[in-house]
Coordinates of C-alpha atoms in Angstrom, one line a residue:
Chain A
M1 CA 4.3 -20.9 -107.7
R2 CA 4.9 -24.6 -106.9
P3 CA 3.0 -27.6 -108.4
L4 CA 1.0 -27.8 -105.0
D5 CA 0.0 -24.5 -105.3
W6 CA -1.1 -24.7 -109.0
A7 CA -3.0 -28.1 -108.1
V8 CA -5.2 -26.5 -104.8
M9 CA -5.3 -23.4 -106.9
V10 CA -7.0 -25.2 -110.1
L11 CA -9.2 -27.3 -108.0
T12 CA -10.4 -25.1 -105.8
L13 CA -11.4 -22.6 -108.6
T14 CA -12.7 -25.7 -110.7
A15 CA -15.2 -27.0 -107.8
I16 CA -16.6 -23.4 -106.9
I17 CA -17.4 -22.8 -110.8
S18 CA -18.9 -26.1 -111.4
Y19 CA -20.8 -25.8 -108.0
G20 CA -22.3 -22.6 -109.3
L21 CA -23.0 -23.9 -112.8
W22 CA -24.9 -27.0 -110.8
R23 CA -27.1 -24.9 -108.7
A24 CA -28.0 -22.7 -111.5
R25 CA -29.1 -25.2 -114.3
G26 CA -32.7 -24.5 -115.6
A27 CA -32.1 -21.3 -116.2
A28 CA -34.7 -20.8 -119.1
T29 CA -36.5 -17.6 -118.6
T30 CA -35.6 -14.1 -118.1
D31 CA -37.1 -14.0 -114.7
S32 CA -34.6 -17.1 -113.8
Y33 CA -31.9 -15.5 -115.7
L34 CA -31.7 -12.2 -114.0
R35 CA -33.8 -12.4 -110.7
A36 CA -33.0 -16.2 -109.8
G37 CA -36.9 -16.5 -109.8
K38 CA -36.9 -14.5 -106.6
T39 CA -35.9 -17.6 -104.5
M40 CA -32.9 -17.1 -102.9
P41 CA -32.2 -17.9 -99.1
W42 CA -30.9 -15.3 -97.2
Y43 CA -27.4 -16.7 -96.5
A44 CA -26.7 -17.0 -100.0
M45 CA -27.4 -13.6 -100.8
A46 CA -25.7 -12.5 -97.5
L47 CA -22.7 -14.0 -98.8
S48 CA -23.1 -13.1 -102.4
I49 CA -23.2 -9.7 -101.1
M50 CA -20.0 -9.5 -99.4
A51 CA -18.5 -11.1 -101.9
T52 CA -19.5 -8.7 -104.5
Q53 CA -17.8 -6.1 -102.2
A54 CA -14.9 -8.3 -101.0
S55 CA -13.1 -8.0 -104.6
A56 CA -9.5 -8.8 -105.4
I57 CA -8.6 -5.5 -104.4
T58 CA -9.5 -6.0 -100.4
F59 CA -7.3 -8.8 -100.2
I60 CA -4.2 -7.1 -102.1
S61 CA -4.7 -3.4 -101.2
T62 CA -6.5 -2.9 -98.2
T63 CA -3.7 -5.4 -96.5
G64 CA -1.1 -3.2 -98.4
Q65 CA -3.2 -0.2 -96.9
G66 CA -2.9 -1.6 -93.0
Y67 CA 0.5 -2.0 -93.8
V68 CA 1.7 1.5 -95.3
D69 CA -1.1 3.6 -93.4
G70 CA -2.5 1.4 -90.6
M71 CA -5.9 0.5 -89.5
R72 CA -7.7 4.0 -89.9
F73 CA -9.1 2.7 -93.1
V74 CA -11.6 0.7 -91.3
Q75 CA -13.2 3.8 -90.0
F76 CA -14.8 3.6 -93.9
Y77 CA -17.0 1.1 -92.8
F78 CA -18.7 2.4 -89.5
G79 CA -21.4 4.0 -91.7
L80 CA -22.1 0.8 -93.1
P81 CA -24.6 -0.8 -90.6
L82 CA -26.8 2.4 -90.4
A83 CA -27.0 2.7 -94.1
M84 CA -28.1 -1.3 -93.6
I85 CA -30.9 -0.2 -91.7
V86 CA -32.1 2.9 -94.1
V87 CA -32.2 0.4 -96.8
C88 CA -33.9 -2.7 -94.6
L89 CA -36.6 0.1 -93.7
T90 CA -37.3 1.7 -97.3
A91 CA -35.9 0.6 -100.6
V92 CA -36.2 -3.4 -99.7
P93 CA -39.8 -3.3 -99.2
I94 CA -40.0 -0.8 -102.0
F95 CA -38.1 -2.9 -104.5
H96 CA -40.2 -6.2 -103.5
R97 CA -43.7 -4.3 -103.9
A98 CA -42.7 -2.9 -107.2
N99 CA -41.7 -6.1 -108.2
V100 CA -38.8 -4.8 -110.4
Y101 CA -35.5 -6.0 -111.8
T102 CA -33.4 -2.9 -111.5
A103 CA -33.7 0.0 -108.9
Y104 CA -34.0 2.4 -112.0
E105 CA -37.4 0.9 -112.8
Y106 CA -38.6 2.2 -109.8
L107 CA -37.7 5.7 -110.8
E108 CA -40.2 5.7 -113.5
K109 CA -42.9 4.5 -111.6
R110 CA -42.0 7.3 -109.4
F111 CA -41.2 10.0 -111.8
D112 CA -40.8 9.4 -115.8
A113 CA -38.6 7.8 -118.5
K114 CA -36.3 10.2 -119.0
T115 CA -35.0 10.3 -114.9
R116 CA -34.9 6.4 -115.4
T117 CA -33.0 6.6 -118.5
L118 CA -30.6 9.3 -117.0
V119 CA -29.9 7.5 -114.0
S120 CA -29.5 4.1 -115.9
I121 CA -26.9 5.6 -118.3
I122 CA -25.1 6.9 -115.0
F123 CA -25.1 3.8 -113.5
L124 CA -23.4 2.1 -116.7
I125 CA -20.7 4.7 -117.1
Q126 CA -20.2 4.3 -113.3
R127 CA -20.1 1.0 -113.3
G128 CA -18.6 0.3 -116.4
L129 CA -15.4 2.4 -115.8
A130 CA -15.1 0.5 -112.1
V131 CA -15.5 -3.5 -114.0
G132 CA -11.9 -2.8 -115.7
L133 CA -10.6 -1.6 -112.5
A134 CA -11.9 -4.9 -110.6
L135 CA -10.4 -6.9 -113.2
A136 CA -6.8 -5.2 -113.2
A137 CA -6.2 -6.0 -109.5
P138 CA -6.5 -9.8 -110.0
A139 CA -4.4 -9.3 -113.3
I140 CA -1.7 -8.2 -111.2
V141 CA -1.4 -11.0 -109.3
L142 CA -1.0 -13.3 -112.2
T143 CA 1.4 -11.1 -113.4
V144 CA 3.6 -11.2 -110.4
L145 CA 3.1 -15.0 -109.7
L146 CA 3.6 -16.1 -113.5
G147 CA 5.3 -13.2 -115.5
W148 CA 2.6 -13.5 -117.8
P149 CA 1.8 -10.2 -119.9
D150 CA -1.1 -8.1 -118.4
Q151 CA -3.1 -9.1 -121.6
I152 CA -3.3 -12.7 -121.3
T153 CA -4.0 -12.5 -117.3
T154 CA -7.2 -10.0 -118.2
L155 CA -8.1 -12.5 -121.0
V156 CA -7.8 -15.9 -118.8
M157 CA -9.5 -14.1 -115.9
G158 CA -12.2 -12.4 -118.2
V159 CA -13.1 -15.8 -120.6
I160 CA -13.6 -18.0 -117.2
V161 CA -16.0 -15.2 -115.5
I162 CA -17.9 -14.8 -119.1
T163 CA -18.2 -18.6 -119.0
Y164 CA -20.4 -18.9 -116.3
T165 CA -21.9 -15.6 -116.1
V166 CA -23.3 -15.7 -119.3
L167 CA -24.3 -19.7 -118.8
G168 CA -25.4 -19.7 -115.5
G169 CA -27.1 -15.8 -114.8
V170 CA -27.6 -14.4 -111.4
K171 CA -28.3 -17.8 -109.6
A172 CA -24.9 -19.6 -110.7
I173 CA -23.4 -15.6 -109.6
T174 CA -24.7 -16.0 -106.1
W175 CA -24.0 -19.7 -105.5
T176 CA -20.5 -19.5 -106.7
D177 CA -20.0 -16.3 -104.6
F178 CA -21.3 -18.0 -102.0
Q179 CA -18.4 -20.6 -102.0
Q180 CA -16.1 -17.8 -103.2
M181 CA -16.7 -16.1 -99.8
L182 CA -16.3 -19.5 -97.8
I183 CA -12.7 -19.5 -99.8
M184 CA -12.0 -16.0 -99.0
M185 CA -12.4 -16.2 -95.3
A186 CA -10.5 -19.4 -95.2
G187 CA -7.7 -17.6 -97.0
L188 CA -7.8 -14.7 -95.1
G189 CA -7.8 -16.3 -91.8
T190 CA -4.7 -18.4 -92.9
A191 CA -2.4 -15.7 -94.1
L192 CA -3.2 -13.7 -91.0
I193 CA -2.4 -17.1 -89.0
M194 CA 0.6 -18.1 -90.8
A195 CA 1.6 -14.2 -90.7
I196 CA 1.5 -14.7 -86.5
N197 CA 3.4 -18.0 -86.9
L198 CA 6.2 -16.7 -89.2
L199 CA 6.9 -13.8 -86.4
P200 CA 10.5 -14.8 -85.2
E201 CA 10.9 -16.9 -82.0
G202 CA 9.8 -14.8 -78.9
I203 CA 7.8 -12.2 -80.5
G204 CA 4.4 -13.4 -81.3
L205 CA 1.2 -11.3 -81.6
T206 CA 1.6 -9.4 -78.7
G207 CA 4.6 -8.7 -79.5
A208 CA 3.9 -7.6 -83.5
L209 CA 1.3 -5.2 -81.8
T210 CA 3.5 -3.5 -79.8
V211 CA 5.9 -2.8 -82.6
A212 CA 2.8 -2.0 -85.2
G213 CA 1.3 0.4 -82.5
A214 CA 5.0 2.2 -82.0
A215 CA 4.8 2.6 -85.8
G216 CA 1.4 4.1 -85.4
K217 CA -0.8 1.7 -87.2
L218 CA -2.7 0.5 -84.7
N219 CA -5.3 3.4 -85.1
P220 CA -8.8 2.0 -86.0
V221 CA -10.4 5.3 -84.3
T222 CA -8.8 8.9 -84.9
T223 CA -11.2 11.7 -83.9
D224 CA -9.7 14.6 -85.6
F225 CA -11.9 16.2 -88.0
S226 CA -10.6 17.5 -91.2
W227 CA -12.6 18.4 -94.8
T228 CA -10.0 16.6 -96.7
D229 CA -8.5 13.6 -94.1
R230 CA -10.0 10.8 -96.2
Y231 CA -10.6 8.2 -92.8
N232 CA -11.7 9.7 -89.6
I233 CA -14.5 8.9 -87.7
W234 CA -16.4 11.6 -88.6
S235 CA -16.1 10.7 -92.5
G236 CA -16.4 6.9 -91.7
L237 CA -19.8 7.5 -89.6
F238 CA -21.4 10.3 -92.2
G239 CA -19.2 10.1 -95.8
G240 CA -19.5 6.1 -95.4
M241 CA -23.2 6.1 -94.3
F242 CA -24.2 8.2 -97.5
L243 CA -21.4 5.9 -99.6
A244 CA -22.8 2.5 -98.1
L245 CA -26.5 4.0 -98.9
S246 CA -26.1 5.0 -102.4
Y247 CA -24.2 1.5 -103.0
F248 CA -26.6 -0.9 -101.1
G249 CA -30.0 1.0 -102.2
C250 CA -29.3 2.6 -105.7
D251 CA -26.4 0.6 -107.0
Q252 CA -27.7 -2.4 -109.6
S253 CA -24.7 -4.5 -108.6
Q254 CA -26.1 -4.7 -104.9
V255 CA -29.7 -4.1 -105.5
Q256 CA -29.6 -7.0 -107.5
R257 CA -28.3 -9.3 -105.3
Y258 CA -31.0 -8.9 -102.7
L259 CA -34.0 -8.6 -105.3
T260 CA -33.4 -12.6 -105.8
G261 CA -34.6 -13.0 -102.3
S262 CA -37.7 -15.0 -101.8
S263 CA -39.4 -12.4 -99.5
I264 CA -39.1 -9.2 -97.6
T265 CA -37.5 -11.1 -94.5
Q266 CA -35.0 -12.8 -96.7
S267 CA -33.7 -10.1 -98.2
R268 CA -33.5 -7.9 -95.0
L269 CA -31.9 -10.8 -93.2
S270 CA -28.8 -10.8 -95.9
L271 CA -28.2 -7.0 -95.4
L272 CA -28.1 -7.0 -91.8
F273 CA -25.6 -10.0 -91.6
N274 CA -23.4 -7.6 -94.0
A275 CA -23.9 -4.8 -91.4
V276 CA -22.7 -7.3 -88.7
A277 CA -19.7 -8.8 -90.4
K278 CA -18.4 -6.2 -92.5
I279 CA -16.7 -4.4 -90.1
P280 CA -15.0 -7.3 -88.1
M281 CA -13.7 -8.8 -91.3
Q282 CA -12.1 -5.4 -92.4
F283 CA -10.1 -5.1 -89.3
L284 CA -8.9 -8.6 -89.9
I285 CA -7.8 -7.9 -93.2
L286 CA -6.2 -4.4 -92.3
L287 CA -4.5 -6.4 -88.9
T288 CA -3.1 -8.6 -91.1
G289 CA -1.6 -5.9 -93.2
T290 CA 0.0 -4.5 -89.7
V291 CA 1.1 -7.9 -88.8
V292 CA 2.9 -8.1 -92.1
F293 CA 4.3 -5.1 -91.4
A294 CA 5.9 -6.8 -87.9
F295 CA 6.9 -9.2 -89.8
F296 CA 9.1 -6.8 -92.0
T297 CA 10.5 -5.5 -89.1
F298 CA 12.3 -8.2 -88.2
I299 CA 12.8 -9.9 -91.6
Q300 CA 14.4 -7.3 -93.8
P301 CA 12.1 -6.6 -97.1
P302 CA 13.1 -5.0 -100.2
L303 CA 13.5 -1.3 -100.9
L304 CA 10.4 -1.2 -103.0
F305 CA 7.9 -4.4 -103.1
H306 CA 7.3 -3.8 -107.1
P307 CA 9.7 -6.1 -109.0
G308 CA 9.6 -4.0 -112.2
D309 CA 9.7 -1.3 -110.1
M310 CA 12.9 -2.3 -108.1
A311 CA 14.5 -3.7 -111.2
K312 CA 14.1 0.3 -112.5
L313 CA 15.6 1.6 -109.7
K314 CA 18.6 -0.8 -109.4
A315 CA 19.3 1.0 -112.7
D316 CA 19.5 4.9 -111.5
P317 CA 23.0 6.4 -110.2
A318 CA 21.2 6.9 -106.5
Y319 CA 20.1 3.4 -106.1
P320 CA 23.7 2.6 -104.0
A321 CA 22.8 5.2 -101.7
L322 CA 19.4 4.4 -101.3
Q323 CA 19.9 0.8 -100.5
Q324 CA 22.5 1.7 -97.9
K325 CA 20.5 4.2 -96.3
F326 CA 17.6 1.7 -96.0
D327 CA 19.8 -0.9 -94.7
N328 CA 21.2 1.1 -92.2
A329 CA 17.8 2.4 -91.2
F330 CA 16.4 -1.4 -91.4
R331 CA 18.9 -2.4 -89.2
Q332 CA 18.4 0.3 -86.3
R333 CA 14.6 -0.2 -86.6
H334 CA 15.1 -4.4 -85.7
E335 CA 17.3 -3.6 -82.7
S336 CA 15.2 -1.2 -81.5
A337 CA 12.2 -2.9 -82.4
A338 CA 13.5 -6.5 -80.0
K339 CA 14.5 -4.8 -77.2
M340 CA 11.1 -2.6 -77.1
V341 CA 9.6 -6.1 -77.7
H342 CA 11.0 -6.9 -74.3
G343 CA 9.9 -4.0 -72.6
E344 CA 13.4 -1.5 -72.8
P345 CA 12.3 1.9 -73.7
T346 CA 13.7 2.1 -77.8
R347 CA 10.6 3.7 -78.6
E348 CA 12.0 6.9 -79.9
E349 CA 14.8 5.1 -81.9
F350 CA 12.6 2.8 -83.4
K351 CA 10.1 5.6 -84.6
S352 CA 13.5 7.6 -85.7
A353 CA 14.4 4.8 -87.9
Q354 CA 11.1 4.1 -89.2
R355 CA 10.8 8.0 -90.6
D356 CA 14.2 7.1 -92.1
I357 CA 12.6 3.7 -94.0
D358 CA 9.6 5.7 -94.9
D359 CA 11.6 8.8 -96.3
T360 CA 14.0 6.4 -98.3
R361 CA 11.2 4.5 -99.7
K362 CA 8.9 7.8 -100.7
Q363 CA 12.4 9.0 -102.5
A364 CA 12.7 5.8 -104.2
A365 CA 9.2 5.6 -105.4
K366 CA 10.1 9.3 -106.5
I367 CA 12.4 7.9 -108.9
T368 CA 10.5 5.2 -110.2
G369 CA 7.1 6.9 -110.3
G370 CA 5.1 3.8 -108.9
N371 CA 3.5 2.8 -106.1
D372 CA 4.2 -0.6 -104.7
T373 CA 1.4 -0.5 -102.1
N374 CA -0.5 -3.6 -104.1
Y375 CA 2.4 -5.7 -104.2
I376 CA 3.4 -5.9 -100.2
F377 CA 0.8 -8.4 -99.6
L378 CA 1.7 -10.7 -102.7
H379 CA 5.2 -10.6 -101.8
F380 CA 4.9 -11.7 -98.2
V381 CA 2.5 -14.6 -99.8
T382 CA 4.6 -15.9 -102.7
N383 CA 8.3 -15.5 -100.5
Y384 CA 7.0 -17.1 -97.1
L385 CA 3.6 -18.9 -97.3
P386 CA 4.4 -22.7 -97.3
P387 CA 3.3 -24.8 -100.5
G388 CA -0.4 -25.4 -100.5
I389 CA -1.1 -22.4 -98.8
V390 CA 0.0 -20.2 -101.3
G391 CA -2.2 -21.8 -103.9
L392 CA -5.0 -21.4 -101.1
V393 CA -4.7 -17.6 -100.9
I394 CA -4.3 -16.9 -104.6
A395 CA -7.7 -18.8 -104.9
A396 CA -9.0 -16.5 -102.7
I397 CA -7.8 -13.5 -104.4
L398 CA -9.1 -15.1 -107.8
G399 CA -12.6 -16.3 -106.3
A400 CA -12.6 -12.8 -104.9
A401 CA -12.0 -11.0 -108.5
M402 CA -14.1 -13.4 -110.0
S403 CA -17.3 -12.6 -107.4
V404 CA -17.0 -8.7 -108.4
I405 CA -16.5 -8.8 -112.1
S406 CA -19.4 -11.4 -112.5
G407 CA -21.9 -9.6 -110.3
E408 CA -20.9 -6.2 -112.4
V409 CA -21.0 -7.8 -115.4
N410 CA -24.6 -9.1 -114.5
S411 CA -25.6 -5.8 -113.1
L412 CA -24.7 -3.9 -116.1
A413 CA -26.3 -6.9 -118.5
T414 CA -29.7 -6.0 -116.8
V415 CA -29.8 -2.4 -116.9
S416 CA -28.6 -2.8 -120.4
V417 CA -31.7 -4.9 -121.2
I418 CA -34.3 -3.8 -118.7
D419 CA -33.9 -0.3 -118.7
I420 CA -32.4 0.2 -122.5
Y421 CA -33.3 -2.3 -124.7
K422 CA -36.7 -3.5 -123.5
R423 CA -37.6 -0.2 -122.5
L424 CA -36.5 2.2 -125.4
L425 CA -35.7 0.0 -127.9
R426 CA -37.8 -2.9 -128.5
P427 CA -40.7 -3.0 -125.7
V428 CA -42.5 -6.2 -127.2
A429 CA -40.7 -9.6 -127.9
E430 CA -41.0 -13.5 -126.6
D431 CA -39.3 -13.9 -123.3
G432 CA -36.8 -16.2 -125.2
H433 CA -35.7 -13.3 -127.4
Y434 CA -34.6 -10.9 -123.8
L435 CA -33.3 -14.1 -122.5
W436 CA -31.0 -14.6 -125.4
V437 CA -30.5 -10.4 -125.5
S438 CA -29.3 -10.8 -121.8
R439 CA -26.9 -13.4 -122.4
A440 CA -25.2 -11.2 -125.5
F441 CA -25.1 -8.1 -123.3
T442 CA -23.6 -10.0 -120.5
A443 CA -20.9 -11.5 -123.1
F444 CA -20.8 -7.9 -124.3
W445 CA -20.0 -6.2 -120.8
G446 CA -17.3 -9.2 -119.9
V447 CA -15.6 -8.4 -123.0
Y448 CA -15.7 -4.4 -122.0
A449 CA -14.2 -5.2 -118.9
V450 CA -11.5 -7.3 -120.4
V451 CA -10.5 -4.0 -122.7
T452 CA -10.9 -1.4 -120.5
A453 CA -8.6 -3.5 -117.7
Q454 CA -5.6 -2.5 -119.7
F455 CA -6.0 1.2 -118.8
A456 CA -6.7 0.8 -115.1
K457 CA -3.1 -0.2 -114.0
N458 CA -1.0 2.2 -112.2
L459 CA -3.6 3.8 -110.3
G460 CA -1.8 3.9 -106.8
S461 CA -4.1 2.1 -104.1
L462 CA -6.7 0.5 -106.3
V463 CA -9.0 0.5 -103.0
E464 CA -9.4 4.2 -103.2
A465 CA -9.2 4.9 -106.5
V466 CA -12.7 2.5 -106.9
N467 CA -13.9 4.5 -104.4
L468 CA -13.1 7.6 -105.4
L469 CA -14.6 6.6 -108.9
G470 CA -17.9 5.6 -107.2
S471 CA -18.0 8.5 -105.4
F472 CA -17.9 10.9 -108.6
F473 CA -21.9 9.3 -108.9
Y474 CA -23.6 7.7 -106.0
G475 CA -24.5 10.9 -104.6
G476 CA -26.4 11.9 -107.6
I477 CA -28.2 8.8 -107.7
L478 CA -28.8 8.6 -104.2
G479 CA -29.9 12.1 -104.2
V480 CA -32.8 10.8 -106.8
F481 CA -33.7 8.0 -104.8
A482 CA -34.3 10.2 -101.6
L483 CA -36.6 12.3 -103.5
A484 CA -38.6 9.5 -105.1
M485 CA -38.9 7.6 -101.6
Y486 CA -38.9 10.7 -99.2
F487 CA -40.4 13.5 -101.1
P488 CA -44.2 13.0 -102.4
K489 CA -44.2 16.3 -103.8
V490 CA -41.4 16.7 -105.8
G491 CA -42.1 15.7 -110.0
A492 CA -40.2 14.5 -112.6
N493 CA -38.7 17.5 -114.0
G494 CA -37.2 18.4 -110.3
A495 CA -35.9 14.9 -110.0
F496 CA -34.0 15.2 -113.8
I497 CA -32.7 18.7 -113.0
G498 CA -31.8 17.9 -109.3
V499 CA -29.5 14.8 -110.7
L500 CA -27.7 17.1 -113.4
A501 CA -26.9 19.9 -110.6
G502 CA -25.9 17.0 -107.7
E503 CA -23.3 15.5 -110.6
A504 CA -22.4 19.2 -111.4
A505 CA -21.6 20.2 -107.5
I506 CA -19.5 16.7 -107.0
F507 CA -17.2 17.2 -110.3
A508 CA -16.9 21.2 -108.9
L509 CA -15.8 19.6 -105.5
H510 CA -13.1 17.5 -106.9
F511 CA -11.7 20.2 -109.6
T512 CA -11.4 23.0 -106.3
G513 CA -10.0 20.0 -103.8
A514 CA -12.4 21.1 -101.3
A515 CA -12.9 18.0 -99.5
S516 CA -12.2 14.8 -99.5
F517 CA -14.0 12.2 -101.6
L518 CA -15.9 10.6 -98.8
W519 CA -18.0 13.9 -98.4
Y520 CA -19.0 14.1 -102.4
N521 CA -21.8 11.7 -101.8
V522 CA -23.1 13.5 -99.0
A523 CA -22.8 17.1 -100.8
G524 CA -24.1 16.2 -103.8
C525 CA -27.3 14.0 -102.6
I526 CA -28.2 17.4 -100.6
V527 CA -27.6 19.4 -103.7
V528 CA -30.1 16.8 -105.6
I529 CA -32.4 17.0 -102.9
L530 CA -32.7 21.1 -102.4
T531 CA -32.5 21.6 -106.5
G532 CA -35.5 18.8 -106.6
N533 CA -37.4 20.3 -104.2
L534 CA -36.7 24.2 -105.4
V535 CA -37.5 23.1 -109.3
S536 CA -41.0 21.4 -108.2
R537 CA -42.1 24.3 -106.6
L538 CA -40.8 26.8 -109.0
T539 CA -42.7 24.9 -111.9
A540 CA -45.7 23.3 -109.8
R541 CA -49.1 24.9 -111.6
T542 CA -51.5 27.2 -109.6
P543 CA -54.9 25.3 -109.5
Chain B
M1 CA -47.6 -2.0 -106.5
K2 CA -47.5 -5.9 -105.8
Q3 CA -49.1 -6.9 -102.5
V4 CA -46.1 -8.3 -100.6
I5 CA -46.7 -9.2 -96.9
D6 CA -44.1 -7.5 -94.2
E7 CA -43.4 -10.5 -92.0
P8 CA -41.5 -10.3 -88.5
P9 CA -38.1 -11.5 -88.3
P10 CA -37.1 -14.7 -87.2
F11 CA -36.5 -13.5 -83.5
L12 CA -36.5 -10.9 -81.4
G13 CA -40.2 -10.1 -82.2
S14 CA -40.1 -6.8 -84.5
W15 CA -37.6 -5.4 -86.9
R16 CA -37.4 -2.1 -84.6
R17 CA -35.6 -4.1 -81.8
I18 CA -33.5 -5.8 -84.2
Y19 CA -32.1 -2.7 -85.7
I20 CA -31.3 -1.0 -82.2
L21 CA -29.5 -4.0 -81.6
V22 CA -27.4 -3.3 -84.8
I23 CA -26.8 0.2 -83.4
L24 CA -25.8 -1.0 -80.1
Y25 CA -23.3 -3.7 -81.7
L26 CA -21.7 -0.7 -83.8
V27 CA -21.6 1.4 -80.8
T28 CA -19.9 -1.5 -78.6
L29 CA -17.5 -1.9 -81.9
I30 CA -16.2 1.5 -82.3
T31 CA -15.5 1.6 -78.7
A32 CA -13.7 -1.6 -78.2
F33 CA -11.6 0.0 -81.6
W34 CA -10.6 2.8 -79.4
F35 CA -10.0 1.0 -76.4
F36 CA -7.7 -1.0 -78.6
G37 CA -5.9 1.5 -80.4
K38 CA -5.2 3.5 -76.9
A39 CA -4.1 0.4 -75.2
W40 CA -1.4 -0.6 -78.2
S41 CA -0.5 2.9 -79.2
S42 CA 0.7 4.3 -75.6

C-alpha cells in the first residue's frame, strides 16, 4: 500500500468509529447498552442488518466465487425476501410485545427455562465458532498487504472492535454499521467501475460479459435440481428461505438489530429494506468477480493468486511444465477472446483454453494443498487499482469485517448476560452491575474471537465455511421457534426433545453426505416440529 | 405481554400490500436474471 492508501484507510476508519462512539454517548443503563433504549430509526437498523451480514468475507470470497464459479451463488439469497415477510408477520410483533432483550427469553415465556438455556447454549457455540471465521477473513487482507504475521493482524483488528463495542454498546455498533455500509457500497461501486475501466480498449462491459458468458460464469439462475448441488433456484428458494428464517427470526446477532427499533413498523421497514436490497447487492458483488475474470482474460494473472502457495509451487519440480502449460493456454484464451468480442466464431477455442487453464490451476492447487479463491479480488485490488482507491476498498473490507465482528460479539455478550448470567447465576442485582457484566462479557467474547481466528484459516471459500457452520445449528433453532409460534399445543418437553432430535438429524445428514448443506435447515426444522408434536401427544395427560 | 400498537405502514395503506409488492419484486428479479443469463450465455 502507498502512503495515500494508508491515509485514506486510516482516516475513513477513524471517522466511522468516532462517529459511532459519539452517537452512543451516554449509554448508562443495561437497556441503552444492549437495546439502545429501543430508539433506533428503520434506516439505521436496515443498514446495520445489511452490514452485519456483509462481512469482509462478502467482499473477498464472494468476488472470488464469481471469478471461479460464476454468478449462481446469487440464488442462495432468493429465499431471503420470503423469509423477511414471514419474520415481519410473526417474530417482529411477538418479540416487541414480549419486550425481550434476546430471542431466547421468549422461549422461556412460551416453554420453560431448560429450552431457553439449551437454545442459548446452541447459539453461543455456533456464533462463537463463526466469530473466529469473521475475524480470520480481514486477517488474510492485512497479511497479504502488510506482510504481518496472522497473530498481529487479528490482534490489531480485535483491539479496535473490542474498544468501540465495549465502550458504546449496541448503539455505537448500529451507527458504526450505518457508516460502514455506506463506505462498503462506495468501495464496491468503485471497484466495479474501476474493473470495467481497466479492461483493454475496445472491450468494455459488453465485451467482458461476452467473455464471462462464454466461460459459463453468467449463470444467475440454474433450474436443474439436485439434492447435492449447493446453488440452484430450488435450494435457493426453499433452503435459502429456511436459512434466512433461522438467521433473521432466531439468531440473536440479527434479532438484536431490529429489537432496537422504536416500533414494530420501524423494525419491519428495516427488514423489508433488506428484502429488496440484498439480492441486487450480491448480484453486483458477483458481477464484479466476473468482470475481474474478464480482465484477467486479457491481462495474464499468476497461476495461483495466493502468494504463499505460488512460492511453494515454484519450489516443486512440476512447476516449469505447469507454468508453460498455463502460459500457452492463457495465450490461446486471450486470442480467442479478443476475436470473440469482435464477433468472430472462436467460442469453442475459448472454452477449450479455459478448460486447460482450469485443469492447470487444479493441478497446481493439488500440489500446494491450498485454495486461492479468497485471494483473487485482493490481487486485483492491490496490483491494478490506483492510489487512494486501494485505501478506500481496503477500508470498506475492514469496515465490513468490523461490523460483523462487533455485532456478533455484542450478541454473544447479550445472550451470556441475559440468558445465562442473569437467568441462572445472579437473578437479582443493581442495573449498574449488569451493565458492568455486559461490558466484561463483550471484552471476553472479543478476546475469544481473536484466539479462535487463529484456527479458522485455510478453510477454502470462507463464505461457504460460514454458511455451512450456520446450517449445522440453524434448523434446530428454527424448529423450536416454529413450535413456539405456530403449535400452541406443543409443551416444553416436546420442544426440548425436538431440538435434540433435529440436531441429531442434521449431523446424520452431514456425515452420510445425503444432501447439500442448504437442505440441513429444512430437514432439521421439520424433524424438530414432527418430534415436538409427537412427544407432546405421547406425554399429554388425559383428564 | 406488553401492549404494542401495530401501526399501518407509511405507504400503500396495509402491510399485506407491501408483502405482495415484495413477492412481485422477487419474481421480477428472478425473471430478469434468467433473461440476463440466457442473453449472455447463448
